[in-house]
Structure formats: C-alpha cells, structure tokens
Amino acid sequence: MKNFFKEFKEFISKGNVMSMAVGIIIGGAFTAIINAIVADFLTPLLSVILGGFDMTSAWCVQIKLPWVKLAEDGSYPTMKFGDIVQAIITFLITAFVLFLIIKAFNKMTTIGKKKEEEAAPTTKICPHCKSEINIEATKCPFCTSDLSE
C-alpha cells in the first residue's frame, strides 16, 4: 500500500500531469469567454442581420402517433429541429472565433523572435562527378578529382 501511494505521488508530480491540469483550468475559463462572445455578441448580431429570425422556435414538429402518449397538459411531444440547427450554428461560430483568437495569439508570440539562422552547409557537390562530399574534402572520394578552388 505504501508503494501504491509513492507511485501515485510520482504520477501526480510529473510535469505533463501538471501541465494538463493547468490547461484544463485555463480551457474552462477560456470557454466562458468564447461562450460570452458567441451568446452575447455574435448571436444577437446574427439575429439582427436575419431580421429577428429565431432559429430555436423554427422547425418544431409535433409527434402525433397513436402509440405516443400525451404530455400532462394534453400536448404531443415536440421535436425541435431548430434547436439542433442553432446548436450547430453556435458550434461553428464558436470554433471560428476560437480559431481567430488562437491565430492572433500565435502571431503575437512570433513577434520579436529572431529567425533561426540557417546552419552552415556541411557538404558540397563535386564539380566533376556531381556526388555529394564533405565540405572540407580536397579530393573527391568517388572520382578522385582534385577539388582545389
């Protein structure tokens, strides 16, 4: 039992577990921001553009089958296809906003970073046989030509 807790302590204290925990917490907070942008800004804007059309109340179908029981108030169950369409639209808008934010964040993180210099070449091409050889070679190992410059 003591060994079990020791293994658990090692697992919990690993860097990747801690990074994952921080990522989940930040992701939850970030989800609230994205949901607020979509629900409080983009959805009303889309509603204004569509002339006040409410997708959630559209395309409701009542199921009137003989074996389907009525609800307590005497109405038939309703399938709300508009809610499904609205959920899909909300998902697409949310994914697009998240894409834009991450794209902007990635752009910001590259500002000010120096570009990596290209590594000096370590090989060259023999002018006689066109084989790839060491840059410091003075004689080609393939065709034995002198490579004096």
mmCIF file with all atom_site columns, C-alpha atoms in Angstrom:
data_model
loop_
_atom_site.group_PDB
_atom_site.id
_atom_site.type_symbol
_atom_site.label_atom_id
_atom_site.label_alt_id
_atom_site.label_comp_id
_atom_site.label_asym_id
_atom_site.label_entity_id
_atom_site.label_seq_id
_atom_site.pdbx_PDB_ins_code
_atom_site.Cartn_x
_atom_site.Cartn_y
_atom_site.Cartn_z
_atom_site.occupancy
_atom_site.B_iso_or_equiv
_atom_site.pdbx_formal_charge
_atom_site.auth_seq_id
_atom_site.auth_comp_id
_atom_site.auth_asym_id
_atom_site.auth_atom_id
_atom_site.pdbx_PDB_model_num
ATOM 1   C CA . MET A 1 1   ? 0.000   0.000  0.000   1.00 0.00 ? 1   MET A CA 1
ATOM 2   C CA . LYS A 1 2   ? 2.882   2.342  0.763   1.00 0.00 ? 2   LYS A CA 1
ATOM 3   C CA . ASN A 1 3   ? 4.358   1.683  -2.675  1.00 0.00 ? 3   ASN A CA 1
ATOM 4   C CA . PHE A 1 4   ? 0.978   2.472  -4.268  1.00 0.00 ? 4   PHE A CA 1
ATOM 5   C CA . PHE A 1 5   ? 0.898   5.955  -2.709  1.00 0.00 ? 5   PHE A CA 1
ATOM 6   C CA . LYS A 1 6   ? 4.528   6.529  -3.691  1.00 0.00 ? 6   LYS A CA 1
ATOM 7   C CA . GLU A 1 7   ? 3.703   5.718  -7.329  1.00 0.00 ? 7   GLU A CA 1
ATOM 8   C CA . PHE A 1 8   ? 0.637   7.952  -7.171  1.00 0.00 ? 8   PHE A CA 1
ATOM 9   C CA . LYS A 1 9   ? 2.727   10.831 -5.786  1.00 0.00 ? 9   LYS A CA 1
ATOM 10  C CA . GLU A 1 10  ? 5.263   10.391 -8.618  1.00 0.00 ? 10  GLU A CA 1
ATOM 11  C CA . PHE A 1 11  ? 2.471   10.324 -11.207 1.00 0.00 ? 11  PHE A CA 1
ATOM 12  C CA . ILE A 1 12  ? 0.815   13.473 -9.847  1.00 0.00 ? 12  ILE A CA 1
ATOM 13  C CA . SER A 1 13  ? 4.056   15.416 -9.624  1.00 0.00 ? 13  SER A CA 1
ATOM 14  C CA . LYS A 1 14  ? 5.119   14.743 -13.210 1.00 0.00 ? 14  LYS A CA 1
ATOM 15  C CA . GLY A 1 15  ? 5.294   17.842 -15.375 1.00 0.00 ? 15  GLY A CA 1
ATOM 16  C CA . ASN A 1 16  ? 2.896   16.621 -18.051 1.00 0.00 ? 16  ASN A CA 1
ATOM 17  C CA . VAL A 1 17  ? 0.125   15.955 -15.497 1.00 0.00 ? 17  VAL A CA 1
ATOM 18  C CA . MET A 1 18  ? 0.527   19.411 -14.012 1.00 0.00 ? 18  MET A CA 1
ATOM 19  C CA . SER A 1 19  ? 0.580   20.999 -17.468 1.00 0.00 ? 19  SER A CA 1
ATOM 20  C CA . MET A 1 20  ? -2.570  19.129 -18.397 1.00 0.00 ? 20  MET A CA 1
ATOM 21  C CA . ALA A 1 21  ? -4.307  20.308 -15.210 1.00 0.00 ? 21  ALA A CA 1
ATOM 22  C CA . VAL A 1 22  ? -3.352  23.911 -15.884 1.00 0.00 ? 22  VAL A CA 1
ATOM 23  C CA . GLY A 1 23  ? -4.530  23.526 -19.491 1.00 0.00 ? 23  GLY A CA 1
ATOM 24  C CA . ILE A 1 24  ? -7.919  22.199 -18.400 1.00 0.00 ? 24  ILE A CA 1
ATOM 25  C CA . ILE A 1 25  ? -8.404  25.034 -15.911 1.00 0.00 ? 25  ILE A CA 1
ATOM 26  C CA . ILE A 1 26  ? -7.376  27.676 -18.446 1.00 0.00 ? 26  ILE A CA 1
ATOM 27  C CA . GLY A 1 27  ? -9.569  25.946 -21.043 1.00 0.00 ? 27  GLY A CA 1
ATOM 28  C CA . GLY A 1 28  ? -12.583 26.201 -18.742 1.00 0.00 ? 28  GLY A CA 1
ATOM 29  C CA . ALA A 1 29  ? -12.003 29.897 -18.185 1.00 0.00 ? 29  ALA A CA 1
ATOM 30  C CA . PHE A 1 30  ? -11.408 30.439 -21.888 1.00 0.00 ? 30  PHE A CA 1
ATOM 31  C CA . THR A 1 31  ? -14.647 28.586 -22.703 1.00 0.00 ? 31  THR A CA 1
ATOM 32  C CA . ALA A 1 32  ? -16.565 31.145 -20.652 1.00 0.00 ? 32  ALA A CA 1
ATOM 33  C CA . ILE A 1 33  ? -15.025 33.967 -22.686 1.00 0.00 ? 33  ILE A CA 1
ATOM 34  C CA . ILE A 1 34  ? -15.813 32.303 -26.026 1.00 0.00 ? 34  ILE A CA 1
ATOM 35  C CA . ASN A 1 35  ? -19.382 31.453 -24.951 1.00 0.00 ? 35  ASN A CA 1
ATOM 36  C CA . ALA A 1 36  ? -19.938 35.058 -23.872 1.00 0.00 ? 36  ALA A CA 1
ATOM 37  C CA . ILE A 1 37  ? -18.676 36.378 -27.208 1.00 0.00 ? 37  ILE A CA 1
ATOM 38  C CA . VAL A 1 38  ? -20.919 33.990 -29.140 1.00 0.00 ? 38  VAL A CA 1
ATOM 39  C CA . ALA A 1 39  ? -24.053 34.270 -26.954 1.00 0.00 ? 39  ALA A CA 1
ATOM 40  C CA . ASP A 1 40  ? -23.918 37.974 -26.101 1.00 0.00 ? 40  ASP A CA 1
ATOM 41  C CA . PHE A 1 41  ? -22.430 39.465 -29.255 1.00 0.00 ? 41  PHE A CA 1
ATOM 42  C CA . LEU A 1 42  ? -22.437 37.279 -32.359 1.00 0.00 ? 42  LEU A CA 1
ATOM 43  C CA . THR A 1 43  ? -25.819 35.541 -31.922 1.00 0.00 ? 43  THR A CA 1
ATOM 44  C CA . PRO A 1 44  ? -27.754 38.815 -31.404 1.00 0.00 ? 44  PRO A CA 1
ATOM 45  C CA . LEU A 1 45  ? -25.836 40.334 -34.320 1.00 0.00 ? 45  LEU A CA 1
ATOM 46  C CA . LEU A 1 46  ? -26.814 37.382 -36.498 1.00 0.00 ? 46  LEU A CA 1
ATOM 47  C CA . SER A 1 47  ? -30.418 37.755 -35.360 1.00 0.00 ? 47  SER A CA 1
ATOM 48  C CA . VAL A 1 48  ? -30.403 41.431 -36.396 1.00 0.00 ? 48  VAL A CA 1
ATOM 49  C CA . ILE A 1 49  ? -28.909 40.530 -39.772 1.00 0.00 ? 49  ILE A CA 1
ATOM 50  C CA . LEU A 1 50  ? -31.579 37.835 -40.283 1.00 0.00 ? 50  LEU A CA 1
ATOM 51  C CA . GLY A 1 51  ? -34.366 40.259 -39.329 1.00 0.00 ? 51  GLY A CA 1
ATOM 52  C CA . GLY A 1 52  ? -35.133 38.865 -35.881 1.00 0.00 ? 52  GLY A CA 1
ATOM 53  C CA . PHE A 1 53  ? -35.459 35.247 -37.043 1.00 0.00 ? 53  PHE A CA 1
ATOM 54  C CA . ASP A 1 54  ? -35.182 32.906 -34.044 1.00 0.00 ? 54  ASP A CA 1
ATOM 55  C CA . MET A 1 55  ? -33.796 29.548 -35.083 1.00 0.00 ? 55  MET A CA 1
ATOM 56  C CA . THR A 1 56  ? -34.809 27.817 -31.829 1.00 0.00 ? 56  THR A CA 1
ATOM 57  C CA . SER A 1 57  ? -38.531 28.324 -32.407 1.00 0.00 ? 57  SER A CA 1
ATOM 58  C CA . ALA A 1 58  ? -38.346 27.412 -36.090 1.00 0.00 ? 58  ALA A CA 1
ATOM 59  C CA . TRP A 1 59  ? -38.928 23.953 -37.490 1.00 0.00 ? 59  TRP A CA 1
ATOM 60  C CA . CYS A 1 60  ? -40.748 22.468 -34.497 1.00 0.00 ? 60  CYS A CA 1
ATOM 61  C CA . VAL A 1 61  ? -42.548 19.235 -35.296 1.00 0.00 ? 61  VAL A CA 1
ATOM 62  C CA . GLN A 1 62  ? -45.130 17.638 -33.039 1.00 0.00 ? 62  GLN A CA 1
ATOM 63  C CA . ILE A 1 63  ? -45.173 13.871 -32.975 1.00 0.00 ? 63  ILE A CA 1
ATOM 64  C CA . LYS A 1 64  ? -48.782 12.743 -33.418 1.00 0.00 ? 64  LYS A CA 1
ATOM 65  C CA . LEU A 1 65  ? -48.636 8.972  -33.455 1.00 0.00 ? 65  LEU A CA 1
ATOM 66  C CA . PRO A 1 66  ? -51.347 6.753  -31.944 1.00 0.00 ? 66  PRO A CA 1
ATOM 67  C CA . TRP A 1 67  ? -48.965 4.985  -29.559 1.00 0.00 ? 67  TRP A CA 1
ATOM 68  C CA . VAL A 1 68  ? -47.335 8.226  -28.358 1.00 0.00 ? 68  VAL A CA 1
ATOM 69  C CA . LYS A 1 69  ? -48.712 9.335  -25.004 1.00 0.00 ? 69  LYS A CA 1
ATOM 70  C CA . LEU A 1 70  ? -49.821 12.910 -24.475 1.00 0.00 ? 70  LEU A CA 1
ATOM 71  C CA . ALA A 1 71  ? -47.970 15.099 -22.034 1.00 0.00 ? 71  ALA A CA 1
ATOM 72  C CA . GLU A 1 72  ? -49.697 16.096 -18.773 1.00 0.00 ? 72  GLU A CA 1
ATOM 73  C CA . ASP A 1 73  ? -51.030 19.277 -20.354 1.00 0.00 ? 73  ASP A CA 1
ATOM 74  C CA . GLY A 1 74  ? -52.559 17.329 -23.258 1.00 0.00 ? 74  GLY A CA 1
ATOM 75  C CA . SER A 1 75  ? -49.979 18.288 -25.876 1.00 0.00 ? 75  SER A CA 1
ATOM 76  C CA . TYR A 1 76  ? -47.940 15.981 -28.018 1.00 0.00 ? 76  TYR A CA 1
ATOM 77  C CA . PRO A 1 77  ? -44.133 15.776 -27.659 1.00 0.00 ? 77  PRO A CA 1
ATOM 78  C CA . THR A 1 78  ? -42.312 18.259 -29.869 1.00 0.00 ? 78  THR A CA 1
ATOM 79  C CA . MET A 1 79  ? -39.119 17.646 -31.786 1.00 0.00 ? 79  MET A CA 1
ATOM 80  C CA . LYS A 1 80  ? -37.248 20.917 -32.033 1.00 0.00 ? 80  LYS A CA 1
ATOM 81  C CA . PHE A 1 81  ? -35.092 20.709 -35.131 1.00 0.00 ? 81  PHE A CA 1
ATOM 82  C CA . GLY A 1 82  ? -34.449 24.438 -34.843 1.00 0.00 ? 82  GLY A CA 1
ATOM 83  C CA . ASP A 1 83  ? -32.579 23.847 -31.586 1.00 0.00 ? 83  ASP A CA 1
ATOM 84  C CA . ILE A 1 84  ? -30.321 21.349 -33.345 1.00 0.00 ? 84  ILE A CA 1
ATOM 85  C CA . VAL A 1 85  ? -29.649 23.773 -36.198 1.00 0.00 ? 85  VAL A CA 1
ATOM 86  C CA . GLN A 1 86  ? -28.996 26.577 -33.685 1.00 0.00 ? 86  GLN A CA 1
ATOM 87  C CA . ALA A 1 87  ? -26.560 24.340 -31.768 1.00 0.00 ? 87  ALA A CA 1
ATOM 88  C CA . ILE A 1 88  ? -24.685 23.531 -34.977 1.00 0.00 ? 88  ILE A CA 1
ATOM 89  C CA . ILE A 1 89  ? -24.502 27.220 -35.941 1.00 0.00 ? 89  ILE A CA 1
ATOM 90  C CA . THR A 1 90  ? -23.328 28.131 -32.420 1.00 0.00 ? 90  THR A CA 1
ATOM 91  C CA . PHE A 1 91  ? -20.663 25.430 -32.598 1.00 0.00 ? 91  PHE A CA 1
ATOM 92  C CA . LEU A 1 92  ? -19.397 26.699 -35.960 1.00 0.00 ? 92  LEU A CA 1
ATOM 93  C CA . ILE A 1 93  ? -19.311 30.306 -34.759 1.00 0.00 ? 93  ILE A CA 1
ATOM 94  C CA . THR A 1 94  ? -17.537 29.266 -31.546 1.00 0.00 ? 94  THR A CA 1
ATOM 95  C CA . ALA A 1 95  ? -14.956 27.224 -33.451 1.00 0.00 ? 95  ALA A CA 1
ATOM 96  C CA . PHE A 1 96  ? -14.352 30.121 -35.855 1.00 0.00 ? 96  PHE A CA 1
ATOM 97  C CA . VAL A 1 97  ? -13.894 32.658 -33.032 1.00 0.00 ? 97  VAL A CA 1
ATOM 98  C CA . LEU A 1 98  ? -11.536 30.264 -31.243 1.00 0.00 ? 98  LEU A CA 1
ATOM 99  C CA . PHE A 1 99  ? -9.580  29.789 -34.477 1.00 0.00 ? 99  PHE A CA 1
ATOM 100 C CA . LEU A 1 100 ? -9.203  33.568 -34.898 1.00 0.00 ? 100 LEU A CA 1
ATOM 101 C CA . ILE A 1 101 ? -8.091  34.067 -31.287 1.00 0.00 ? 101 ILE A CA 1
ATOM 102 C CA . ILE A 1 102 ? -5.505  31.271 -31.445 1.00 0.00 ? 102 ILE A CA 1
ATOM 103 C CA . LYS A 1 103 ? -4.259  32.521 -34.813 1.00 0.00 ? 103 LYS A CA 1
ATOM 104 C CA . ALA A 1 104 ? -3.811  36.037 -33.356 1.00 0.00 ? 104 ALA A CA 1
ATOM 105 C CA . PHE A 1 105 ? -2.115  34.617 -30.254 1.00 0.00 ? 105 PHE A CA 1
ATOM 106 C CA . ASN A 1 106 ? 0.320   32.577 -32.364 1.00 0.00 ? 106 ASN A CA 1
ATOM 107 C CA . LYS A 1 107 ? 1.100   35.680 -34.427 1.00 0.00 ? 107 LYS A CA 1
ATOM 108 C CA . MET A 1 108 ? 1.760   37.700 -31.247 1.00 0.00 ? 108 MET A CA 1
ATOM 109 C CA . THR A 1 109 ? 4.124   35.075 -29.880 1.00 0.00 ? 109 THR A CA 1
ATOM 110 C CA . THR A 1 110 ? 6.272   35.178 -33.025 1.00 0.00 ? 110 THR A CA 1
ATOM 111 C CA . ILE A 1 111 ? 6.656   38.978 -32.935 1.00 0.00 ? 111 ILE A CA 1
ATOM 112 C CA . GLY A 1 112 ? 10.102  39.897 -31.674 1.00 0.00 ? 112 GLY A CA 1
ATOM 113 C CA . LYS A 1 113 ? 11.582  36.427 -32.054 1.00 0.00 ? 113 LYS A CA 1
ATOM 114 C CA . LYS A 1 114 ? 14.694  36.204 -34.122 1.00 0.00 ? 114 LYS A CA 1
ATOM 115 C CA . LYS A 1 115 ? 14.561  33.874 -37.059 1.00 0.00 ? 115 LYS A CA 1
ATOM 116 C CA . GLU A 1 116 ? 16.869  30.927 -36.733 1.00 0.00 ? 116 GLU A CA 1
ATOM 117 C CA . GLU A 1 117 ? 19.940  31.259 -38.874 1.00 0.00 ? 117 GLU A CA 1
ATOM 118 C CA . GLU A 1 118 ? 20.493  28.533 -41.409 1.00 0.00 ? 118 GLU A CA 1
ATOM 119 C CA . ALA A 1 119 ? 23.153  26.064 -40.410 1.00 0.00 ? 119 ALA A CA 1
ATOM 120 C CA . ALA A 1 120 ? 26.376  26.256 -42.344 1.00 0.00 ? 120 ALA A CA 1
ATOM 121 C CA . PRO A 1 121 ? 26.499  23.629 -45.079 1.00 0.00 ? 121 PRO A CA 1
ATOM 122 C CA . THR A 1 122 ? 28.488  20.506 -44.243 1.00 0.00 ? 122 THR A CA 1
ATOM 123 C CA . THR A 1 123 ? 28.595  19.078 -47.746 1.00 0.00 ? 123 THR A CA 1
ATOM 124 C CA . LYS A 1 124 ? 29.298  20.245 -51.270 1.00 0.00 ? 124 LYS A CA 1
ATOM 125 C CA . ILE A 1 125 ? 28.870  18.805 -54.762 1.00 0.00 ? 125 ILE A CA 1
ATOM 126 C CA . CYS A 1 126 ? 31.865  17.566 -56.700 1.00 0.00 ? 126 CYS A CA 1
ATOM 127 C CA . PRO A 1 127 ? 32.040  19.615 -59.955 1.00 0.00 ? 127 PRO A CA 1
ATOM 128 C CA . HIS A 1 128 ? 33.270  16.572 -61.898 1.00 0.00 ? 128 HIS A CA 1
ATOM 129 C CA . CYS A 1 129 ? 31.040  13.640 -60.833 1.00 0.00 ? 129 CYS A CA 1
ATOM 130 C CA . LYS A 1 130 ? 28.259  15.621 -59.071 1.00 0.00 ? 130 LYS A CA 1
ATOM 131 C CA . SER A 1 131 ? 28.486  13.454 -55.921 1.00 0.00 ? 131 SER A CA 1
ATOM 132 C CA . GLU A 1 132 ? 27.821  14.905 -52.502 1.00 0.00 ? 132 GLU A CA 1
ATOM 133 C CA . ILE A 1 133 ? 31.024  15.095 -50.461 1.00 0.00 ? 133 ILE A CA 1
ATOM 134 C CA . ASN A 1 134 ? 32.319  16.638 -47.234 1.00 0.00 ? 134 ASN A CA 1
ATOM 135 C CA . ILE A 1 135 ? 32.827  20.395 -47.484 1.00 0.00 ? 135 ILE A CA 1
ATOM 136 C CA . GLU A 1 136 ? 36.418  20.133 -46.250 1.00 0.00 ? 136 GLU A CA 1
ATOM 137 C CA . ALA A 1 137 ? 37.440  17.485 -48.789 1.00 0.00 ? 137 ALA A CA 1
ATOM 138 C CA . THR A 1 138 ? 40.276  18.392 -51.166 1.00 0.00 ? 138 THR A CA 1
ATOM 139 C CA . LYS A 1 139 ? 39.921  15.245 -53.272 1.00 0.00 ? 139 LYS A CA 1
ATOM 140 C CA . CYS A 1 140 ? 36.651  13.609 -54.318 1.00 0.00 ? 140 CYS A CA 1
ATOM 141 C CA . PRO A 1 141 ? 36.363  10.104 -52.809 1.00 0.00 ? 141 PRO A CA 1
ATOM 142 C CA . PHE A 1 142 ? 34.210  8.964  -55.748 1.00 0.00 ? 142 PHE A CA 1
ATOM 143 C CA . CYS A 1 143 ? 36.085  10.185 -58.837 1.00 0.00 ? 143 CYS A CA 1
ATOM 144 C CA . THR A 1 144 ? 39.412  11.113 -57.158 1.00 0.00 ? 144 THR A CA 1
ATOM 145 C CA . SER A 1 145 ? 39.439  14.555 -58.795 1.00 0.00 ? 145 SER A CA 1
ATOM 146 C CA . ASP A 1 146 ? 41.347  17.366 -57.135 1.00 0.00 ? 146 ASP A CA 1
ATOM 147 C CA . LEU A 1 147 ? 38.965  19.944 -55.624 1.00 0.00 ? 147 LEU A CA 1
ATOM 148 C CA . SER A 1 148 ? 41.310  22.900 -55.333 1.00 0.00 ? 148 SER A CA 1
ATOM 149 C CA . GLU A 1 149 ? 39.379  26.144 -55.523 1.00 0.00 ? 149 GLU A CA 1
#
